Short mmCIF file of C-alpha atoms and ligand atoms in Angstrom, two decimals:
data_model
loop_
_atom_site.label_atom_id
_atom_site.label_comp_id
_atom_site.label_asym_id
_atom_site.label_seq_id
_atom_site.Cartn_x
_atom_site.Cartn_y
_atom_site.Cartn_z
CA UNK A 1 58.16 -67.54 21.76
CA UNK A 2 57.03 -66.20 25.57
CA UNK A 3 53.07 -67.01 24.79
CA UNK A 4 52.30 -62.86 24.69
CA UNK A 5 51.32 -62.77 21.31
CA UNK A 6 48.51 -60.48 19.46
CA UNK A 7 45.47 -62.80 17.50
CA UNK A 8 42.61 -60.96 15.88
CA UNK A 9 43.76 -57.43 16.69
CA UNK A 10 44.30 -58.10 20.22
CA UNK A 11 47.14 -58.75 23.11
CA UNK A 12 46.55 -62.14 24.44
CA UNK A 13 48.04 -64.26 27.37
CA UNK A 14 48.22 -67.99 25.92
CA UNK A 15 44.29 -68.01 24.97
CA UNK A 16 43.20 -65.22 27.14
CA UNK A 17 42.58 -61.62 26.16
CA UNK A 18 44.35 -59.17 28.03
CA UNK A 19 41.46 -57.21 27.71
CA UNK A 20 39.21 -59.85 29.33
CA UNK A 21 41.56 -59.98 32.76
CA UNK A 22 41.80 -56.19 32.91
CA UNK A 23 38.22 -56.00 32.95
CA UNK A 24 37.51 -58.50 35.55
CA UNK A 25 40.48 -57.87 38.18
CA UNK A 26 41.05 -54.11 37.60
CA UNK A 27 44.92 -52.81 36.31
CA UNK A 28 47.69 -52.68 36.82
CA UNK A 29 48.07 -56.28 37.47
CA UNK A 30 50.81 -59.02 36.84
CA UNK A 31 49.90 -61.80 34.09
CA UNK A 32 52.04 -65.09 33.46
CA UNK A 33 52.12 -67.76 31.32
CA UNK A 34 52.18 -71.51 32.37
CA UNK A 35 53.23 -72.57 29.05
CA UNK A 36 56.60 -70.09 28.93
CA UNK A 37 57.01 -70.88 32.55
CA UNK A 38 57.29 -74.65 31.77
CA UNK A 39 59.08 -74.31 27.79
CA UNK A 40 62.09 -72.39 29.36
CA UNK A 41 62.12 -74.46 32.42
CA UNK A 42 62.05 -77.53 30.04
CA UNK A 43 64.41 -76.10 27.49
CA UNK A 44 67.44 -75.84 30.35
CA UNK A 45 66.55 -79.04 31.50
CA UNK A 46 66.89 -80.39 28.17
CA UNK A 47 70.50 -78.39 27.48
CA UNK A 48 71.81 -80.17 30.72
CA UNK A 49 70.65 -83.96 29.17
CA UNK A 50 73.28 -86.54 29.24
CA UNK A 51 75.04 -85.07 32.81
CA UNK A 52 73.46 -85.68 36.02
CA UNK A 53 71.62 -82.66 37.04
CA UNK A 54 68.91 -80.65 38.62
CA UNK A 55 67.15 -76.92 37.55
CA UNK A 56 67.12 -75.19 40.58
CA UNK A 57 64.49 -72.28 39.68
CA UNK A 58 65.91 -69.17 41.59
CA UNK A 59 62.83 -68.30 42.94
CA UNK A 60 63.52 -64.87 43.95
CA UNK A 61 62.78 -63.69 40.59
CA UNK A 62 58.83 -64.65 41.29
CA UNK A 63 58.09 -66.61 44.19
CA UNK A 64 54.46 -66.56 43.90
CA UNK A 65 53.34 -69.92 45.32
CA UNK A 66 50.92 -70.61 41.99
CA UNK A 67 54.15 -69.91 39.81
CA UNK A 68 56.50 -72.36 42.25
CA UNK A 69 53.89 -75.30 42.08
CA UNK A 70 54.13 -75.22 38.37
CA UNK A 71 57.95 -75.53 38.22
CA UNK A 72 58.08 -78.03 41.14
CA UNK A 73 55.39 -80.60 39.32
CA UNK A 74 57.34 -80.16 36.42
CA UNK A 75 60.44 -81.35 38.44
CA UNK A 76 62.36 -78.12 39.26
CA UNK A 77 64.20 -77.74 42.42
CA UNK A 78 64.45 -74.72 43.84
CA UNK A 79 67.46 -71.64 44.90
CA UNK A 80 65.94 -69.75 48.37
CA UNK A 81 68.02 -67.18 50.00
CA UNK A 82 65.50 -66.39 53.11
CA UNK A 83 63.63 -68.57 55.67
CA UNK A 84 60.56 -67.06 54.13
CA UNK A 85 61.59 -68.62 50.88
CA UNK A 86 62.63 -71.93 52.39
CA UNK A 87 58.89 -71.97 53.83
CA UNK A 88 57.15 -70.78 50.67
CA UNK A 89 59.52 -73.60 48.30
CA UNK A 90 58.13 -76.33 51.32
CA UNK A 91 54.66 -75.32 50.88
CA UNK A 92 54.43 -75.31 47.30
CA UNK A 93 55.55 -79.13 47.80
CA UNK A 94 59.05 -79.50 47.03
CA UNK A 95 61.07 -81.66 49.19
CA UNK A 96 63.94 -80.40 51.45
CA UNK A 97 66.21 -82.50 49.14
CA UNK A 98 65.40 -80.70 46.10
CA UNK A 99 65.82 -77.26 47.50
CA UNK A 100 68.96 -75.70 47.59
CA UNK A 101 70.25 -72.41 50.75
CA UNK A 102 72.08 -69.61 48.94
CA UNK A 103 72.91 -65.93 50.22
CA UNK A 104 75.53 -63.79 52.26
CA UNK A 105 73.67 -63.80 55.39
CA UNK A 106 71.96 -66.85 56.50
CA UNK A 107 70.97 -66.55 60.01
CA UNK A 108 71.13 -69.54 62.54
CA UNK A 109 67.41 -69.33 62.76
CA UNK A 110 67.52 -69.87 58.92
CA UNK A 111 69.92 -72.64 59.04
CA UNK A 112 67.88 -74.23 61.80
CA UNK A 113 64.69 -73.98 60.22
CA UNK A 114 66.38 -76.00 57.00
CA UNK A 115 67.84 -78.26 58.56
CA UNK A 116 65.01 -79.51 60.72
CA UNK A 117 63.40 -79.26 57.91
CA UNK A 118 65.37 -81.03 55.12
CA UNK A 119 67.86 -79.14 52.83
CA UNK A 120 69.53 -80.32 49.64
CA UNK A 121 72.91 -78.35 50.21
CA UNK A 122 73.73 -74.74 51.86
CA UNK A 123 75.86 -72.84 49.71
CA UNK A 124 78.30 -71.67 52.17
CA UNK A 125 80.03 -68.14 51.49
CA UNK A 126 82.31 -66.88 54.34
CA UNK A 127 83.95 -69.43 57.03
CA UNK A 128 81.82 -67.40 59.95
CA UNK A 129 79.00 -68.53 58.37
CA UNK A 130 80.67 -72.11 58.38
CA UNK A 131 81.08 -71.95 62.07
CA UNK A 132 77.26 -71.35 62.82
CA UNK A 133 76.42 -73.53 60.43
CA UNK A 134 78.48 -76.02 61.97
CA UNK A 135 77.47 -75.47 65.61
CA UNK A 136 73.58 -75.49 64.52
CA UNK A 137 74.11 -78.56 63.01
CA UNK A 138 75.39 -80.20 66.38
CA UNK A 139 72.78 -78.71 67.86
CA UNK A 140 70.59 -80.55 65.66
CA UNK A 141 71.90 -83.44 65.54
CA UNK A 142 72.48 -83.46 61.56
CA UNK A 143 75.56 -82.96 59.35
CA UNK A 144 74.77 -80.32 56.59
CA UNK A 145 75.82 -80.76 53.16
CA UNK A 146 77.54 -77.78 51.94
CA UNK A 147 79.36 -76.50 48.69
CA UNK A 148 81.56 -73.49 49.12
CA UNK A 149 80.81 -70.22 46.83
CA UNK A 150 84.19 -69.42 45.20
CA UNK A 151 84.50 -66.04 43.35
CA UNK A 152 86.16 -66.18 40.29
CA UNK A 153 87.36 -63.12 39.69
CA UNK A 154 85.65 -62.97 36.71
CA UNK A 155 83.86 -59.65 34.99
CA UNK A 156 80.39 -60.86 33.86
CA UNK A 157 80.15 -57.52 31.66
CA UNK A 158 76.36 -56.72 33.36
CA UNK A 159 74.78 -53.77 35.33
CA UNK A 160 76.79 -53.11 38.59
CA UNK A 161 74.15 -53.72 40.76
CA UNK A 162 73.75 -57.15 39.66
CA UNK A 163 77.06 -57.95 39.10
CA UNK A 164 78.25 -60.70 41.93
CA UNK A 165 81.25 -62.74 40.67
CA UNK A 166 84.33 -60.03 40.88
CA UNK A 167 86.96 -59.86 43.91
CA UNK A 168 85.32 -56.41 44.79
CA UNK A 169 82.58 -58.00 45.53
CA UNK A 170 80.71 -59.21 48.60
CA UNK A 171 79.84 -62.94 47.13
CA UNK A 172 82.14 -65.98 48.21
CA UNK A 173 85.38 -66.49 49.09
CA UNK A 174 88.37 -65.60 47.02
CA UNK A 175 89.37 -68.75 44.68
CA UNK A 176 92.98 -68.36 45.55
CA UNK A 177 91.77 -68.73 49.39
CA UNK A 178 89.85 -72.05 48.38
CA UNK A 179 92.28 -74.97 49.69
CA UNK A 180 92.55 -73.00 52.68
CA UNK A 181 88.90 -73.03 53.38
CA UNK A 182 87.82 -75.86 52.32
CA UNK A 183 90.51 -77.44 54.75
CA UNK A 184 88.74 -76.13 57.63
CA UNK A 185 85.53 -77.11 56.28
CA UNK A 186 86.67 -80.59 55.73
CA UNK A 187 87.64 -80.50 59.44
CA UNK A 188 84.10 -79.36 60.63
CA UNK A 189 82.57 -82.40 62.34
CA UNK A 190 79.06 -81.64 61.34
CA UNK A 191 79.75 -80.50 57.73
CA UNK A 192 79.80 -82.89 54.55
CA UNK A 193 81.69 -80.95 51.94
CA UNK A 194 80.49 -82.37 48.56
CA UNK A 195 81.15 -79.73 46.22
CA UNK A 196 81.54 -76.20 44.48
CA UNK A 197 79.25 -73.23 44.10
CA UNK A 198 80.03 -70.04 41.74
CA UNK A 199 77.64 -67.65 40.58
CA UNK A 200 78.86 -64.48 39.24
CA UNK A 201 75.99 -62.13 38.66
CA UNK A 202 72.53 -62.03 36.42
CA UNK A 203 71.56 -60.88 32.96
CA UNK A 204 74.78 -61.93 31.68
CA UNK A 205 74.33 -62.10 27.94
CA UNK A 206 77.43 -63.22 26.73
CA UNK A 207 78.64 -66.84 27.80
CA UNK A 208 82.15 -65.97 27.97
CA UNK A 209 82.04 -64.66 31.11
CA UNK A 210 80.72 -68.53 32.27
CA UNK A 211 83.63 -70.31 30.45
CA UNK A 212 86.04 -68.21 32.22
CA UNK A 213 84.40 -68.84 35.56
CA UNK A 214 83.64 -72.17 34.96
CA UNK A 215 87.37 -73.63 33.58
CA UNK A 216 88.32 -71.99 37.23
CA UNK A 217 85.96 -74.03 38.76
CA UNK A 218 87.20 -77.05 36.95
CA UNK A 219 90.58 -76.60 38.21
CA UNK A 220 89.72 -76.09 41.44
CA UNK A 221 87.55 -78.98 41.57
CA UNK A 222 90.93 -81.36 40.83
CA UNK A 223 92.79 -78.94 43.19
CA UNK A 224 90.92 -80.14 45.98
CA UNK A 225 90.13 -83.59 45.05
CA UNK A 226 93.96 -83.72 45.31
CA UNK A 227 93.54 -82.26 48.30
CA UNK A 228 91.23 -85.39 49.56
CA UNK A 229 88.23 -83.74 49.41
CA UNK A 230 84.98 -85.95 48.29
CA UNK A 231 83.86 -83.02 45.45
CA UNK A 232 80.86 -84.72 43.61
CA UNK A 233 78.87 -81.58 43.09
CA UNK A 234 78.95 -78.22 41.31
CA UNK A 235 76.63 -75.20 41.75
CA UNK A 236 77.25 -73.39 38.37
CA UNK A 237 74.57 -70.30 39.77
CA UNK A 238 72.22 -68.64 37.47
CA UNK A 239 72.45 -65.59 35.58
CA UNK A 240 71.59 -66.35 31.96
CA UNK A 241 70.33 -62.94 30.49
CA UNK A 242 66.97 -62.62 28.40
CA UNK A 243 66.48 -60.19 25.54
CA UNK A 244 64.39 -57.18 26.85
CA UNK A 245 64.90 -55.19 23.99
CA UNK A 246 63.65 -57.59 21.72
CA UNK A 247 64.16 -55.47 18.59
CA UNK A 248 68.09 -55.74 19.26
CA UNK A 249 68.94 -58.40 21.61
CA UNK A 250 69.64 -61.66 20.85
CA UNK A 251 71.33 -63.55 24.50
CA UNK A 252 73.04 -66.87 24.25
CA UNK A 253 70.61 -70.05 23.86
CA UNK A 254 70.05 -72.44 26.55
CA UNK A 255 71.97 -74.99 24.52
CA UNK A 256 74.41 -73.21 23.57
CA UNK A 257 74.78 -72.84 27.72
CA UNK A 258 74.55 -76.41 28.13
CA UNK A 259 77.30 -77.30 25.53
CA UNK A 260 79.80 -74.64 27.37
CA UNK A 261 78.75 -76.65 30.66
CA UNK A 262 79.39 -79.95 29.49
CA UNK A 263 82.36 -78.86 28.00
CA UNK A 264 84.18 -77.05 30.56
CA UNK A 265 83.36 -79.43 33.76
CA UNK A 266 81.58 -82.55 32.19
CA UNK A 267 84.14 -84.47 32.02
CA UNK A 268 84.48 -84.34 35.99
CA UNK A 269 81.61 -86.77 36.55
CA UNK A 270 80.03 -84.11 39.08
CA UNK A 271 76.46 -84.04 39.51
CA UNK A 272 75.44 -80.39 38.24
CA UNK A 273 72.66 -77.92 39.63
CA UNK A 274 72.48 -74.79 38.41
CA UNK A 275 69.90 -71.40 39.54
CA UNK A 276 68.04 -69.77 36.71
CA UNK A 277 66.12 -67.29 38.03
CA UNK A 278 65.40 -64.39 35.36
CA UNK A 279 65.24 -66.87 32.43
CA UNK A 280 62.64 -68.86 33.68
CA UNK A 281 60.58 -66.03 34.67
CA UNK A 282 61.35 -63.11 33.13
CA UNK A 283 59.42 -63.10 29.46
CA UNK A 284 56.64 -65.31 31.23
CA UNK A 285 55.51 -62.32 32.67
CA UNK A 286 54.19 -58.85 31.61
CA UNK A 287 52.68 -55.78 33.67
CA UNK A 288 49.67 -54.34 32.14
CA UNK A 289 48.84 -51.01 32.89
CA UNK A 290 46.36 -48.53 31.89
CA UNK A 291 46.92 -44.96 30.31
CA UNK A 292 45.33 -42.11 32.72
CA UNK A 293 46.62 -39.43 30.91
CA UNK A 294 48.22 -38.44 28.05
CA UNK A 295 49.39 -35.09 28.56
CA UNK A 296 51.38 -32.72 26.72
CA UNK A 297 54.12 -30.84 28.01
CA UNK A 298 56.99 -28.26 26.35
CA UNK A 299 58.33 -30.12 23.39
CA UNK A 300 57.58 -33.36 25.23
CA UNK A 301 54.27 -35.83 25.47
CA UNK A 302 53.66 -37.80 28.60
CA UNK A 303 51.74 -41.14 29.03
CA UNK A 304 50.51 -41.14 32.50
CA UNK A 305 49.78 -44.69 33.41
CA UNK A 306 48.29 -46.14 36.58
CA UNK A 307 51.12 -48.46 37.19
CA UNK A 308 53.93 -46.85 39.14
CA UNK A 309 57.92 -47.78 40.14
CA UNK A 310 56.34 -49.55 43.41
CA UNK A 311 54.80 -52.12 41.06
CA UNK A 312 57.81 -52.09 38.69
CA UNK A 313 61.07 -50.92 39.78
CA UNK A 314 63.66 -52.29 37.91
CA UNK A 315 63.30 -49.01 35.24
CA UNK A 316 64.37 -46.68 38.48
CA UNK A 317 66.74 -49.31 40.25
CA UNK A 318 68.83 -50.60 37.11
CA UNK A 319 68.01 -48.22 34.15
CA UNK A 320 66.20 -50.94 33.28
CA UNK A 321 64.41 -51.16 29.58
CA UNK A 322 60.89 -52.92 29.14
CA UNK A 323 59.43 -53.15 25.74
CA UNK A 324 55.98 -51.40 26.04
CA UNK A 325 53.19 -52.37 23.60
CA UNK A 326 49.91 -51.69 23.49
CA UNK A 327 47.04 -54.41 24.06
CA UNK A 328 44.93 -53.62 20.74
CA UNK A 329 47.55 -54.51 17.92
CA UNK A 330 48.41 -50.95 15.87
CA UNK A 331 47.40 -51.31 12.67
CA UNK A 332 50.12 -52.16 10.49
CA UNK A 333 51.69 -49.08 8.88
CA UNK A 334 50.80 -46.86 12.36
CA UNK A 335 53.09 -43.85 12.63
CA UNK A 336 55.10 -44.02 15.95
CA UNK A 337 56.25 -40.87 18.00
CA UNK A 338 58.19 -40.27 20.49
CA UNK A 339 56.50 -40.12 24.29
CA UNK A 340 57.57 -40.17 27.94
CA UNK A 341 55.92 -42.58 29.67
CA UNK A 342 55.58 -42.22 33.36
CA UNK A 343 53.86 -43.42 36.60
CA UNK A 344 51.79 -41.19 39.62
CA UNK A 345 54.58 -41.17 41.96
CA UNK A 346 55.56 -37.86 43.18
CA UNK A 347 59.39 -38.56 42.09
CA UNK A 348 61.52 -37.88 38.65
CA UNK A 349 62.74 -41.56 39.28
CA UNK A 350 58.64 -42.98 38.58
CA UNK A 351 59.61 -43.04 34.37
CA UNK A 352 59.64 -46.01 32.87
CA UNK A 353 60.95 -44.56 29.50
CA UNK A 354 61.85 -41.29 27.88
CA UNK A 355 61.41 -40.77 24.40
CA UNK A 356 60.23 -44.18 23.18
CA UNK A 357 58.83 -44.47 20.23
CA UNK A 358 55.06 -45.60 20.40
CA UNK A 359 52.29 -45.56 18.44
CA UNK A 360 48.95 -43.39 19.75
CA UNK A 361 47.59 -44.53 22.60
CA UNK A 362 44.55 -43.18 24.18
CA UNK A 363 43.70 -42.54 27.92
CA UNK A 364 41.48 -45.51 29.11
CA UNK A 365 43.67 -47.46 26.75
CA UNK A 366 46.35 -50.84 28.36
CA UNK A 367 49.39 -51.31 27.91
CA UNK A 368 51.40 -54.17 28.29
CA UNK A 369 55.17 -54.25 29.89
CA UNK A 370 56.91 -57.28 28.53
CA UNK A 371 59.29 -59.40 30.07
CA UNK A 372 58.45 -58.05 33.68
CA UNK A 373 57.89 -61.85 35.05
CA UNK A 374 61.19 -61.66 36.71
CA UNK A 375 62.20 -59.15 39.89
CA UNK A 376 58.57 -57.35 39.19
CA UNK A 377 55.88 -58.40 41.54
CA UNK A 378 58.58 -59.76 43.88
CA UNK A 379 59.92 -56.16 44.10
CA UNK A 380 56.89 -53.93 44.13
CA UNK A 381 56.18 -52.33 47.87
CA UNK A 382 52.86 -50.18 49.09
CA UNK A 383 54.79 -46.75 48.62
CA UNK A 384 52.44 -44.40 48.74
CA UNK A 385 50.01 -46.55 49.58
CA UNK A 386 49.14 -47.99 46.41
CA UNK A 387 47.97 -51.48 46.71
CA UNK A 388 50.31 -54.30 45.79
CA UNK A 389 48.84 -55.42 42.63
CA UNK A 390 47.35 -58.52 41.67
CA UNK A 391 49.09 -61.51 40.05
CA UNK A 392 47.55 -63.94 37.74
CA UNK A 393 48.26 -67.34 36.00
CA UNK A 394 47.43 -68.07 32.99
CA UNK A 395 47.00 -71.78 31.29
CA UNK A 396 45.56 -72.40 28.24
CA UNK A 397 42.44 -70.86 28.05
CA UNK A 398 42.02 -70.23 31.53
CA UNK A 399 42.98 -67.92 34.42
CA UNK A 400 43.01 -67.60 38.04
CA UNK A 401 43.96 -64.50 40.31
CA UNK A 402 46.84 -65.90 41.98
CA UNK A 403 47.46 -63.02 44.38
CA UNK A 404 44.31 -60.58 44.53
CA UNK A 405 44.87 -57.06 45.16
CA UNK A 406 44.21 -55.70 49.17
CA UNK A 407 41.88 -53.64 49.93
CA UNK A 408 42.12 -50.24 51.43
CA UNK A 409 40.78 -51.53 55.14
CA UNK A 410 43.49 -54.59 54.65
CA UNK A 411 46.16 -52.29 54.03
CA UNK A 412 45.57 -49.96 57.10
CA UNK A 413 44.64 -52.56 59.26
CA UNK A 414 47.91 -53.81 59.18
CA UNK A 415 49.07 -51.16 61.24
CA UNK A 416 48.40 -51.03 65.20
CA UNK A 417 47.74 -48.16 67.33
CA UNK A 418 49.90 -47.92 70.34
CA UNK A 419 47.79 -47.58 73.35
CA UNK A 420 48.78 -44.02 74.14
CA UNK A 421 46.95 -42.91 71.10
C1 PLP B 501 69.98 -64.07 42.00
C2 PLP B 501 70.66 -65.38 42.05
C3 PLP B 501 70.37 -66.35 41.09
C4 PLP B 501 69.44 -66.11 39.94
O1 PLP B 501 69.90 -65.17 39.04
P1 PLP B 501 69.16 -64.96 37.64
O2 PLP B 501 69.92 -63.90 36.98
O3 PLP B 501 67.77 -64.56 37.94
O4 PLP B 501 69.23 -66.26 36.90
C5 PLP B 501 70.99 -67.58 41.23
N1 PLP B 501 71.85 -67.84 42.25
C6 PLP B 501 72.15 -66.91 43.18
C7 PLP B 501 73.10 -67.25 44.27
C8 PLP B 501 71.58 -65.65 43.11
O5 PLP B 501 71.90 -64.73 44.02
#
């Protein structure tokens, strides 16, 4: 149940008509739903009851400021991996204790700028990065709570490029390497080591993958108690997949999620965070797009549409699938045929689907991409100058433009002229 549903013939965001938006701020645009937003928010919260815990909403997936102040009043913490998301999680109004420093390549301006600023924990993933982290916080005149990202070593069975959680990776340090690590860590004056971070790569839709990694984190968690370390919190990461496909897919359920968790490290008495990101996000969102063309080619029909990869890319980056459907419901019965369907771009790459199966769709006609919520707008980019396009919330039966769309003038006006021109 994402809140995209067709009443009376017609696509509709919670009590909105597609149709209605699309007339009033222009396609292709970005549309989510509060209500989705908040029920799979709600529904991990609710598969973590009975441990101590936090959501941390990965908000890299969709970091729209409209979209964060939702989670946040609902109680969400947040997962930032950039100063730039630090400041946007701060100014959507949650408090440096709720948010929580992951990535590779935290500079010490980064770490600076959280820790003046308040920070619930930096996930810590090479002992470099300890080192600045440790001198900053001197510098400061703080300690900084850390966990340590371990990788497991474990195959999470996704696409390569999201894949995070296997040796060859560049994510954490090795688990066998832990003790040693932490032991330097422990000896940093201006760290607190309270815990353990793992996250081993997104759209993960099997949970075995999690057991595996999480039983290691278990172990290593009474490894280094033993050790005398003070561990009294575990990062499990994000990752849960979502069904894109939804004629086919069918990913694990939140609870079933939250049983594994309780049952692999529950019984530790750790406080547990974890960093859903694409679960949250991604079927709260669609693209809608309108048909330009439909042209026919040798033994092939295209749908030209006016959205392009810059406004979706995870089709060209990750072979990504999107279910396409269009805004006025086909009448039942509708014969479907097979179509290309592709954006302006001057690149092969700018096709969001060969041969799927679609019913007629007319030029002038929308279309809406589902389950774009998460790494869509976040990912889109001006190529070829094409405006970044708009985003807007939806709740109940009302909207708001949450992002509007720049103009041409904004766009170029960005740019300076050096003064030998
Ligand atoms: C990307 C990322 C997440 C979120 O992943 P999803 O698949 O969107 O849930 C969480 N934690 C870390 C460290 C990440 O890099």
């Amino acid at each position: 149940m994402d809140h995209f549903i067709y009443k009376d013939g017609a696509l509709h965001a919670e009590d909105v008509p597609i149709a209605e938006i699309a007339a009033a701020v222009g396609t292709p645009f970005y549309v989510y739903s509060t209500a989705t937003l908040l029920r799979h928010y709600r529904m991990l919260d609710e598969a973590l009851e009975g441990t101590d815990h936090l959501v941390c909403y990965a908000m890299k997936a969709a970091s729209n400021q409209a979209i964060l102040k939702t989670l946040a009043q609902a109680g969400a913490g947040m997962d930032v991996v950039s100063g730039g998301e630090y400041m946007r999680a701060k100014a959507a109004g949650v408090p440096g204790d709720k948010i929580v420093f992951s990535g590779i390549g935290k500079t010490a301006d980064e770490i600076r700028l959280a820790l003046k600023g308040g920070i619930r924990q930096f996930n810590v993933e090479s002992e470099p990065e300890m080192e600045v982290l440790n001198r900053v916080a001197c510098e400061v005149g703080v300690t900084a709570p850390i966990t340590i990202r371990v990788n497991p070593d474990v195959d999470a069975k996704t696409h390569a490029k999201i894949a995070t959680g296997k040796s060859e990776n560049k994510f954490g340090i090795p688990i066998a390497r832990a003790r040693e690590v932490y032991a330097m860590a422990g000896a940093m004056e201006h760290l607190d080591v309270i815990g353990i971070d793992v996250h081993i790569g997104s759209q993960l839709t099997d949970l075995a993958p999690f057991e595996l990694a999480y039983q290691k984190v278990a172990e290593l968690t009474e490894i280094l108690r033993a050790d005398g370390h003070n561990i009294r919190r575990l990062d499990l990461g994000g990752g849960l997949g979502i069904p894109y496909a939804r004629s086919n897919e069918a990913p694990p359920l939140p609870t079933d999620y939250g049983a594994l968790v309780k049952r692999t490290v529950g019984h530790l008495g750790c406080e547990i965070e974890i960093e859903p990101g694409r679960l949250i996000a991604g079927n709260a969102g669609c693209m809608i797009s309108e048909v330009i063309y439909v042209k026919s080619g040798e033994g092939r029909n295209f749908l030209i549409l006016d959205g392009a990869m810059n406004d979706l890319i995870r089709p060209a980056m990750y072979e990504a699938h999107h279910d396409i459907i269009p805004v006025i419901e086909p009448a039942p019965g509708t014969e479907q045929a097979p179509i290309d369907i592709v954006g302006p771009v001057c690149e092969s790459g700018d096709t969001f689907a060969k041969q799927r199966m679609m019913p007629p769709v007319a030029a002038g006609e929308l279309v809406a991409f589902r389950s774009a919520g998460a790494y869509g707008a976040v990912m889109s980019s001006e190529y070829n100058t094409r405006p970044l396009i708009p985003e807007v919330l939806v709740h109940g039966d009302q909207y708001a433009v949450i992002r509007a769309r720049p103009t041409f003038d904004e766009m170029i006006n960005r740019d300076t002229i050096p003064p030998w021109l």
